[in-house]
CSV table of C-alpha atoms in Angstrom, one decimal:
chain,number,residue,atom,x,y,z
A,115,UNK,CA,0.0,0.0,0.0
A,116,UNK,CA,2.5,2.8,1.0
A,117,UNK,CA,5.0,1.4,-1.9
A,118,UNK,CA,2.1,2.8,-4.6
A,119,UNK,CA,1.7,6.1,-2.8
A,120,UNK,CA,5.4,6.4,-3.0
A,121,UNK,CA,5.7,5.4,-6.3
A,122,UNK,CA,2.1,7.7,-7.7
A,123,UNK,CA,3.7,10.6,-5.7
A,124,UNK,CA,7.1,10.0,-8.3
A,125,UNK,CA,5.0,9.8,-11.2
A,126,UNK,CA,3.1,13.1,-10.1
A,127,UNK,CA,6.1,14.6,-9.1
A,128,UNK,CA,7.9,14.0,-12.4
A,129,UNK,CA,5.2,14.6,-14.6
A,130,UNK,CA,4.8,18.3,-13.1
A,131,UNK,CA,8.2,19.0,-13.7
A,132,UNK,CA,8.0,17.4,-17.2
A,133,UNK,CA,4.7,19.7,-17.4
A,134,UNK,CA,6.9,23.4,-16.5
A,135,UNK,CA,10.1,22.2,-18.3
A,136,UNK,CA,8.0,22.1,-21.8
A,137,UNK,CA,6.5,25.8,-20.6
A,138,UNK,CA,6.9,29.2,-22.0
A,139,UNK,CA,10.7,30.2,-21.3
A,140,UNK,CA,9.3,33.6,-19.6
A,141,UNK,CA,8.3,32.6,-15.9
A,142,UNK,CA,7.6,35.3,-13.3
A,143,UNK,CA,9.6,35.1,-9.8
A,144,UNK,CA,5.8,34.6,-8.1
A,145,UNK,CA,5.5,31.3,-11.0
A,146,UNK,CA,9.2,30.2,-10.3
A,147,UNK,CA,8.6,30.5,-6.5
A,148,UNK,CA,5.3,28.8,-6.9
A,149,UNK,CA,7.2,25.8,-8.9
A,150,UNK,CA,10.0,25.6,-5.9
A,151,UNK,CA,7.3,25.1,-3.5
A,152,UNK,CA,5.5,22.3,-5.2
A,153,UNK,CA,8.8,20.3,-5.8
A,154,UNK,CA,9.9,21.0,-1.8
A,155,UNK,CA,6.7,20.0,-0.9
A,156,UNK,CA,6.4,16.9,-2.9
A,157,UNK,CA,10.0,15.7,-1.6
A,158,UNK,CA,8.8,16.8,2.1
A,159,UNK,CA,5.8,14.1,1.1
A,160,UNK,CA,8.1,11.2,-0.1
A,161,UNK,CA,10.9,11.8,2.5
A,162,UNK,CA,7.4,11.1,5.1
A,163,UNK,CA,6.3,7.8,3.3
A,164,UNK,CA,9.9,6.4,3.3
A,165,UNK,CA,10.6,7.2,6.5
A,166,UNK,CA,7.3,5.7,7.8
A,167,UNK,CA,7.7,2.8,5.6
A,168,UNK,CA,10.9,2.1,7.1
A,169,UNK,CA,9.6,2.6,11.0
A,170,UNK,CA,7.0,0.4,10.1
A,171,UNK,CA,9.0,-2.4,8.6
A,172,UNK,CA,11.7,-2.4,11.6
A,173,UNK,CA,8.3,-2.3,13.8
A,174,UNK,CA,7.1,-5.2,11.9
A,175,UNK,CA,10.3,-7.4,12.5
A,176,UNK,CA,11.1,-6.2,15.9
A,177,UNK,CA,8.2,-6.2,18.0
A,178,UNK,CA,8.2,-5.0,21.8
A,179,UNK,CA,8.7,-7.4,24.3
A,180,UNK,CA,5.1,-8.3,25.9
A,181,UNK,CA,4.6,-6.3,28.7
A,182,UNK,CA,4.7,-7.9,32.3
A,183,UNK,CA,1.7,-8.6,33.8
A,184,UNK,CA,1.1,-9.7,37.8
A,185,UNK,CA,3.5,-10.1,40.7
């Protein structure tokens, strides 16, 4: 389940900067900030999923010890 978030937030990620790399050559600086944002905040999102994938796989394979219970 996470692995095709991570891998439909790629595909977004690179078709958006296939999408302004094939735009008019005369961006704005509110456009080019705009652009910056969206590619930090798309990186913020997949640095999140791996980083959760990876607590939740050493969780997975390295459970707690059962807690103890009585005298």
């Amino acid at each position: 389940m996470i692995q095709a978030v991570i891998i439909a937030v790629v595909v977004l990620s690179l078709v958006l900067c296939w999408r302004n790399c094939h735009r008019d050559a005369g961006m704005t600086r509110r456009e080019a900030l705009r652009t910056r944002m969206k590619i930090i905040f798309l990186v913020l999102v997949v640095c999140g999923l791996c980083s959760k994938a990876v607590v939740h796989t050493y969780r997975h394979f390295n459970p707690p010890p059962p807690p103890i219970i009585g005298p």
